Each structure stands twice: as structure tokens, then as C-alpha cells.
Short mmCIF file of C-alpha atoms in Angstrom, two decimals:
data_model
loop_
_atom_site.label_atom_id
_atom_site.label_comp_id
_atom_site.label_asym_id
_atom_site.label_seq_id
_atom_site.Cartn_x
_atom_site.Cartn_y
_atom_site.Cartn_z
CA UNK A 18 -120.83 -19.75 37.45
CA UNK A 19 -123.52 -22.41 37.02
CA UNK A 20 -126.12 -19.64 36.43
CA UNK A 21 -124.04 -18.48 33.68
CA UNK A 22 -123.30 -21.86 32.11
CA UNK A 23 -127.29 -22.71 32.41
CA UNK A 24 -127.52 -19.35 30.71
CA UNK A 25 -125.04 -20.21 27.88
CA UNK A 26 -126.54 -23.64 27.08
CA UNK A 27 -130.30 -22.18 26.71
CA UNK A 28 -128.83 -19.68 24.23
CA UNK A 29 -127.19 -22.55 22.48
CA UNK A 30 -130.13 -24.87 21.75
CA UNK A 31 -132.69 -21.73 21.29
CA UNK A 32 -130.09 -21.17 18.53
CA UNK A 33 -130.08 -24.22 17.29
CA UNK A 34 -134.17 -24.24 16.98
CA UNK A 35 -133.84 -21.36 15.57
CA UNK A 36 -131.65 -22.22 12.90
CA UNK A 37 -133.20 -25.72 12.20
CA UNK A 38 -136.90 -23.85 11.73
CA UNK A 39 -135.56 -21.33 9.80
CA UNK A 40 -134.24 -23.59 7.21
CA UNK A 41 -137.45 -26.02 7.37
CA UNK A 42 -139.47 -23.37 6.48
CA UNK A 43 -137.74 -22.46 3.86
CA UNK A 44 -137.62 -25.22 1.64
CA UNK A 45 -138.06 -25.18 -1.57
CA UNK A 46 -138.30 -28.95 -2.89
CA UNK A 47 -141.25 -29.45 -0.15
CA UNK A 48 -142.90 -25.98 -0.58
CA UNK A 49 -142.77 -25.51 3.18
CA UNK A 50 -142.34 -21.74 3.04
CA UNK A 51 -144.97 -19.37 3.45
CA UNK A 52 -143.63 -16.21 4.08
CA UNK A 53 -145.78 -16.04 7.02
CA UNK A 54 -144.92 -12.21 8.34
CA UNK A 55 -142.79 -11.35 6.18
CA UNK A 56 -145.24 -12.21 2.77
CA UNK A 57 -144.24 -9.11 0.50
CA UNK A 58 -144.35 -8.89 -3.50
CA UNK A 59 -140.77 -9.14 -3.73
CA UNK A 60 -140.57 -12.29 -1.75
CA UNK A 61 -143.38 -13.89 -3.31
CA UNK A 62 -141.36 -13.48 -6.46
CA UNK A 63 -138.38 -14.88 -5.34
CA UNK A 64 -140.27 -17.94 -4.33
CA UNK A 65 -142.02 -18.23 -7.18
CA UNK A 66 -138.68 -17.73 -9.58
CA UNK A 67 -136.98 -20.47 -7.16
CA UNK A 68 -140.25 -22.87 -7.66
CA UNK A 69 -140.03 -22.34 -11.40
CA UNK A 70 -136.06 -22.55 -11.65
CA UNK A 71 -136.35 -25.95 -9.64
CA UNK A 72 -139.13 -27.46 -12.10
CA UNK A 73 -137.08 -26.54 -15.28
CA UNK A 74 -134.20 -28.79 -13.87
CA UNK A 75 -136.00 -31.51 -12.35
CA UNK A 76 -135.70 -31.17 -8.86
CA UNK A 77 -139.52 -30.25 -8.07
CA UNK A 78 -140.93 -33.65 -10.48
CA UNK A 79 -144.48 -34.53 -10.43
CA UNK A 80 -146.48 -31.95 -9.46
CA UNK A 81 -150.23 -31.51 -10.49
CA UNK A 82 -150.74 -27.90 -10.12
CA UNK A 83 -148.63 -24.74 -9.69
CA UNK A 84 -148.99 -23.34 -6.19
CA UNK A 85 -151.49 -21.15 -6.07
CA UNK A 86 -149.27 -18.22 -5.21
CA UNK A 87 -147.32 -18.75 -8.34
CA UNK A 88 -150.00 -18.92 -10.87
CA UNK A 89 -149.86 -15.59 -11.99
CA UNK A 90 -146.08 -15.27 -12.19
CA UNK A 91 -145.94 -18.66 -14.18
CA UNK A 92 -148.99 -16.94 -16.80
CA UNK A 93 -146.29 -13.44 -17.13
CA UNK A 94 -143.46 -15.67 -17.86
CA UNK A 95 -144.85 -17.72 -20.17
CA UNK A 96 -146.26 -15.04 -21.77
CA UNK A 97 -143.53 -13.13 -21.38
CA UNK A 98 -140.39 -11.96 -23.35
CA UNK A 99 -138.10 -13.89 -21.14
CA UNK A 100 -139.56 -17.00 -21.98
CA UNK A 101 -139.49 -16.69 -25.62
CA UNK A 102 -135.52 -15.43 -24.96
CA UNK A 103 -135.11 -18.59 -23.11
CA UNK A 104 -136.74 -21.15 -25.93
CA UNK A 105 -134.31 -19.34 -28.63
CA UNK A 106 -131.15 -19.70 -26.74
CA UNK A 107 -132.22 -23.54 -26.31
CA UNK A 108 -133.00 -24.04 -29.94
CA UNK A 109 -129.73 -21.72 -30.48
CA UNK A 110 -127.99 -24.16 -28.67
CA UNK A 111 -128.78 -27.29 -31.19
CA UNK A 112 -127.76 -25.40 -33.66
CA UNK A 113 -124.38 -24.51 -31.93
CA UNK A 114 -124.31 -28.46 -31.60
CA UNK A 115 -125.31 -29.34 -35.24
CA UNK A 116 -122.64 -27.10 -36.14
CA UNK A 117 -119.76 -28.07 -34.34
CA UNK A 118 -118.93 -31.03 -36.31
CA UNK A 119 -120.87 -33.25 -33.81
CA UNK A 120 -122.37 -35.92 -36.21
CA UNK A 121 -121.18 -37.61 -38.66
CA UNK A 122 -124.12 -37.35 -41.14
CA UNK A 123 -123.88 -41.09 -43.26
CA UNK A 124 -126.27 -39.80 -46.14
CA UNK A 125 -128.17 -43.37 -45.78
CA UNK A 126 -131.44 -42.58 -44.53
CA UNK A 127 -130.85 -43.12 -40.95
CA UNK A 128 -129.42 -39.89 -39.53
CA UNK A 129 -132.83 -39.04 -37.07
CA UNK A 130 -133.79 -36.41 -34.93
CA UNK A 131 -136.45 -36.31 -32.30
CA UNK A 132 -138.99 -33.45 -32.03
CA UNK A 133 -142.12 -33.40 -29.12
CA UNK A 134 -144.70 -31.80 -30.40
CA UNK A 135 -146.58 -29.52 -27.43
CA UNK A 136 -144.99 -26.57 -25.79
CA UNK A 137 -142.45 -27.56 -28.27
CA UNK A 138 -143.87 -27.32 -32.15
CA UNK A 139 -147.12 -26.41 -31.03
CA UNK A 140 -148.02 -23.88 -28.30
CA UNK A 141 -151.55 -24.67 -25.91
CA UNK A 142 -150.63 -21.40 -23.90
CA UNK A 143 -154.02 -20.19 -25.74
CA UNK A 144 -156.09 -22.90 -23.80
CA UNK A 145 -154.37 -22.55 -20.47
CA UNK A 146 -154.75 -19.08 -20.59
CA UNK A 147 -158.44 -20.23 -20.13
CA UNK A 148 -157.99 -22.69 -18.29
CA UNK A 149 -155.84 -21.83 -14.86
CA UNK A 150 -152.76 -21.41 -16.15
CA UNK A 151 -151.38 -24.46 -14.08
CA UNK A 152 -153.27 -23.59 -11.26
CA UNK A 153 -155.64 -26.38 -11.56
CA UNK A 154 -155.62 -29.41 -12.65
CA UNK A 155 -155.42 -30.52 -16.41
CA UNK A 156 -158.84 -32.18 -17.23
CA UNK A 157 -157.78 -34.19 -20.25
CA UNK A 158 -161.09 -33.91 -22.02
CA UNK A 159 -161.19 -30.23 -21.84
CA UNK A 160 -157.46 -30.31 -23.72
CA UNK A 161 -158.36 -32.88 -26.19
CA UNK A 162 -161.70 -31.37 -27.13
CA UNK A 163 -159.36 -28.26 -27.83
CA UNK A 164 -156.77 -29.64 -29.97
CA UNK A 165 -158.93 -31.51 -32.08
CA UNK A 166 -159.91 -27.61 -32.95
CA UNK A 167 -156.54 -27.46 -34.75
CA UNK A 168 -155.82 -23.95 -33.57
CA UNK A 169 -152.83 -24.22 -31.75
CA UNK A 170 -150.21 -21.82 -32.86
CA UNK A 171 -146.39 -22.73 -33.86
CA UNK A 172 -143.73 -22.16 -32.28
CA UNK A 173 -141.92 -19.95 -34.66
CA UNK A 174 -138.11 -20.45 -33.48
CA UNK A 175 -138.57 -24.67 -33.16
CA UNK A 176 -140.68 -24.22 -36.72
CA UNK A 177 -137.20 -22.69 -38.41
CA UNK A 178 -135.08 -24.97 -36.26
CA UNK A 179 -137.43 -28.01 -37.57
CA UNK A 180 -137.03 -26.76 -41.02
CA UNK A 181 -133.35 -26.75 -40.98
CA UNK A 182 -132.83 -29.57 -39.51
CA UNK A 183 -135.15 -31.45 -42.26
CA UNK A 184 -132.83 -29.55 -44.76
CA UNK A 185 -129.38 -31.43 -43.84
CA UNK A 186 -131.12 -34.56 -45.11
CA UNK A 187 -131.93 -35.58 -41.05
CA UNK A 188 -134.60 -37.92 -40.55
CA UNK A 189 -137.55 -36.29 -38.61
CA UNK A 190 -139.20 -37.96 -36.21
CA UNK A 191 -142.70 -36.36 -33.40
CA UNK A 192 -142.96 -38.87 -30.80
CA UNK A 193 -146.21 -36.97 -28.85
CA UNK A 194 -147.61 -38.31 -25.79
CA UNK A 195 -151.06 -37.12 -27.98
CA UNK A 196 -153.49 -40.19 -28.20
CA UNK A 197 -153.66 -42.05 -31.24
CA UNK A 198 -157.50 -40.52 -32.06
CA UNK A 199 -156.05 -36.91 -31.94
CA UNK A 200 -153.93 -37.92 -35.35
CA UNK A 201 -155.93 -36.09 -37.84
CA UNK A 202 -156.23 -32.77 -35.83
CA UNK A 203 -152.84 -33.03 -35.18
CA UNK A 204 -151.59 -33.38 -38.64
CA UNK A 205 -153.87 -30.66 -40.00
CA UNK A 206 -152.66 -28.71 -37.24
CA UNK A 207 -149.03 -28.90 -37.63
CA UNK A 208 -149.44 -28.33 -41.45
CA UNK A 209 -151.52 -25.01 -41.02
CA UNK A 210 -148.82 -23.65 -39.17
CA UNK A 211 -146.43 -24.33 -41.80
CA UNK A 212 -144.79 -27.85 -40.66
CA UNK A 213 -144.14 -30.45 -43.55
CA UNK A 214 -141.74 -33.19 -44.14
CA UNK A 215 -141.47 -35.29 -40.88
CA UNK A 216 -140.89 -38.87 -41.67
CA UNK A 217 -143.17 -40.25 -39.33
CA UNK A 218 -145.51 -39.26 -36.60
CA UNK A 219 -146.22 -40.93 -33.08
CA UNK A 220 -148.93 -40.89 -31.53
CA UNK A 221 -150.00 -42.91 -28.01
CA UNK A 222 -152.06 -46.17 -29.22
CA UNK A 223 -154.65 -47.90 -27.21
CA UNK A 224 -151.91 -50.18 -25.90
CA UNK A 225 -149.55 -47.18 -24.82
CA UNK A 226 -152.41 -44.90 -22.91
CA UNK A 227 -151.54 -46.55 -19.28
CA UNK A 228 -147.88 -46.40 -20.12
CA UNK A 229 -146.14 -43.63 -17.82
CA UNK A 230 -144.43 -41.17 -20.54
CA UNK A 231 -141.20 -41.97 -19.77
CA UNK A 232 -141.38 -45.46 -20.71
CA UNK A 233 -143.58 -44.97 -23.81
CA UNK A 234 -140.93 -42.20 -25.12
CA UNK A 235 -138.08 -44.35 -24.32
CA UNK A 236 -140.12 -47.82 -26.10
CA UNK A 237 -140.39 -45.88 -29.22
CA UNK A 238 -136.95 -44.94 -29.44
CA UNK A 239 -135.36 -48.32 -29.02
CA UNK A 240 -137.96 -49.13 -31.82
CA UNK A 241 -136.00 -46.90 -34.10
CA UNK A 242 -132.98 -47.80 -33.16
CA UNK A 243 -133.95 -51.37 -33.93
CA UNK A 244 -134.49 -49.96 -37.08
CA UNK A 245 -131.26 -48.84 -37.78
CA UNK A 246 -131.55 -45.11 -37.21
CA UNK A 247 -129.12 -42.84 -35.36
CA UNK A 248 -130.47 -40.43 -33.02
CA UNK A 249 -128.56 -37.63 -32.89
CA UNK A 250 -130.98 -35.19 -31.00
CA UNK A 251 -133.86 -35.11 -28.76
CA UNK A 252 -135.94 -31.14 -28.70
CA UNK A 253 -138.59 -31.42 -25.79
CA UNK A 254 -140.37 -29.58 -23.09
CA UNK A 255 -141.07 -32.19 -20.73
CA UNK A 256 -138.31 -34.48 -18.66
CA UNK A 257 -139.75 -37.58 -19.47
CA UNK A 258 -139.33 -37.40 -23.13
CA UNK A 259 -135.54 -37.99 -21.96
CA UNK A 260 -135.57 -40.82 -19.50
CA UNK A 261 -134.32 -44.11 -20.24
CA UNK A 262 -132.54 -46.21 -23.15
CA UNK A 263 -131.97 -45.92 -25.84
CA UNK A 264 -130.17 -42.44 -25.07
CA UNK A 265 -129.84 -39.98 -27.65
CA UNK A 266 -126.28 -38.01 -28.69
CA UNK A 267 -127.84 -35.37 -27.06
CA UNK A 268 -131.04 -33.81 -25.03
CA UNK A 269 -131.95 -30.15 -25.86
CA UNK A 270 -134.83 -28.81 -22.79
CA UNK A 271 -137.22 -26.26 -23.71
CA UNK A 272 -139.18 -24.25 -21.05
CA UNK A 273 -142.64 -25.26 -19.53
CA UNK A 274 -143.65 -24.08 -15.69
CA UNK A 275 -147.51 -24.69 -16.41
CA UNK A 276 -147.65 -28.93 -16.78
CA UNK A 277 -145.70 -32.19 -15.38
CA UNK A 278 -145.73 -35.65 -17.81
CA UNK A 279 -144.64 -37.79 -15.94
#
């Protein structure tokens, strides 16, 4: 009898290590799993899927570099069909919301909306696709020696969705987390691709380079708001363009696996 019981309580805690390592190594918010033995293509994509899936909602924040196992899936879906499906249904979705009788549009020169302007009017998949694709780190001179190029392409679905929402007599605003010097390119940029009629453009001054993005993003809108405006909408790629007060009517995410602002 106490041979059997010894017996029974071995099983139980060998189960219970068993259990607790199994779900250690598999977890996704600490990219602890590894696949070790059983490393095949179709789990690497399921990882990879879960990795990108957990950045797009803000559970996986921060993060420098795509693991290296996921570069290559991150470069086919945002190069892919899917993703393009998955920035129209977000830019279909404002215009569900424009359309459902959501704001009250005063006709006084205050009704605003909020537009980022990379991965959002502007696409820089053309320089990551030389450049890692997320799998290293972004050297900031390297990106801003290729912007001032003014060769980035547009967005065609947010380019239709900024031109309608210009047309309903809404305010534009680009808030960019683009440094004040890059204003020129930009602008010549944005134009070439057939972008015209914003109200004003934002750039990061001297003063707002060792700001962290979400509290430059959320200093500029209480500026507007100071100045009377009403923000009814916020389209953006990155998390931080969201965070703090004022807060907009609403927040409309578009897709990015490659880059973190934080």
C-alpha cells in the first residue's frame, strides 16, 4: 500500500512538471517557445501568426526586431494580399463609422480628423524590403536618408479614404513622428502621390525629438483641442499615436508587424 501511494504521488508531481514546462515554453508574450523537437514549417507558422496577431493588439509592445524566425513570414504578409485585405476592412470600417450618423458635423471649421502618415499614407515597405524586413534594427539615418528621396508610394485605400474625408468639409490634420528637417521631402512626397488639402502638417521639432511618441502624439492633440477643434477620428499604424488625452471619438488601427514607436 505505501509502495503504491509513493507510486501515485511521483506520477502526480512528474505531472505537474510536466504541465507547468509545457506551458512555460510555450509562451507567447515572452517568446519562450522554440519548438525544440518538434520545429516543423507548420509550427513555425503558427508561432509566427500568434507573434504577429499579439503585436497588432498590443500585447507584445516594444520590441526592436522581429524574431528572427518570423522575418520572412512578416516580409509575405506585408507583401501579401492579406495584408492589403486587412488595411481595407480597417479603412472600411471609418467609413462604416462616418456613416452611421456618428458626428455631428457643425460646418464651423473645427470638425478634425487625424491621419499618421507612415505605413499609413505613405508605405516604406520599399526600404525595408532592403533593409531586414524587421529583422534588424531600424538605423534612423538609413530611413531618413531614404525618405528625403521622396519615393515612398501611397497607400491607395487611406489616399481615397483621405480624400473623402477632406470632401465632408472635415478638417485634416498628419501628426508624423517624422522630424521637423524631413518637412520638405515629406510634403513633396505626399503631393506626388496625389495627397492635397490637409490643413496642417506635424512634424517632430527639435524640442519634441526626446519625447517618447506617445506623449508627443497626445501633446499635439490637446493643442488642437485648445484650439477649438473636434476630433472625431484618429487613422494610424502604430499604438502610440492613440495613448493618452485628449482622446479622440474614435481610434481606427491599421496593420504594421515590421516596426514598434513607442
Amino acid at each position: 500500500m505505501a509502495n503504491n501511494f509513493l507510486l501515485l504521488s511521483l506520477s502526480l508531481i512528474m505531472a505537474t512538471i510536466v504541465s507547468s514546462t509545457s506551458s512555460a515554453d510555450w509562451n507567447i508574450l515572452n517568446q519562450k517557445w522554440r519548438f525544440k523537437a518538434e520545429k516543423t514549417t507548420k509550427n513555425l507558422k503558427t508561432y509566427c501568426d500568434s507573434w504577429r496577431i499579439n503585436v497588432e493588439v498590443n500585447n507584445i509592445r516594444g520590441f526592436s526586431v522581429v524574431p528572427q524566425e518570423c522575418v520572412d513570414h512578416v516580409k509575405k504578409y506585408m507583401t501579401s494580399s492579406q495584408y492589403k485585405a486587412d488595411s481595407e476592412r480597417a479603412v472600411e470600417e471609418v467609413r462604416l463609422y462616418l456613416s452611421s450618423g456618428c458626428c455631428t458635423l457643425k460646418g464651423d471649421g473645427k470638425d478634425s480628423w487625424i491621419f499618421d502618415i507612415d505605413e499609413t499614407l505613405l508605405s516604406t515597405i520599399p526600404y525595408f524590403k532592403n533593409h531586414g524586413f524587421g529583422g534588424e534594427k531600424v538605423n534612423s539615418s538609413s530611413l531618413e536618408a531614404w525618405m528625403m528621396e521622396s519615393k515612398a508610394p501611397a497607400l491607395d485605400h487611406t489616399r481615397e479614404l483621405f480624400h473623402e474625408i477632406k470632401n465632408r468639409g472635415i478638417k485634416i490634420f498628419l501628426i508624423s513622428s517624422r522630424k521637423e528637417f524631413l518637412r520638405s521631402s515629406t510634403v513633396d512626397n505626399l503631393v506626388n502621390v496625389g495627397y492635397h488639402g490637409w490643413t496642417r502638417l506635424i512634424m517632430r521639432g527639435l524640442d519634441d525629438e526626446i519625447m517618447a511618441a506617445r506623449k508627443y502624439h497626445s501633446k499635439v492633440r490637446q493643442q488642437l483641442v485648445d484650439e477649438g477643434y473636434r476630433i472625431w477620428g484618429i487613422l494610424a499604424d502604430q499604438w502610440s499615436t492613440f495613448y493618452g488625452l485628449p482622446i479622440p471619438n474614435r481610434t481606427f488601427k491599421l496593420p504594421n508587424s515590421i516596426y514598434y514607436i513607442a
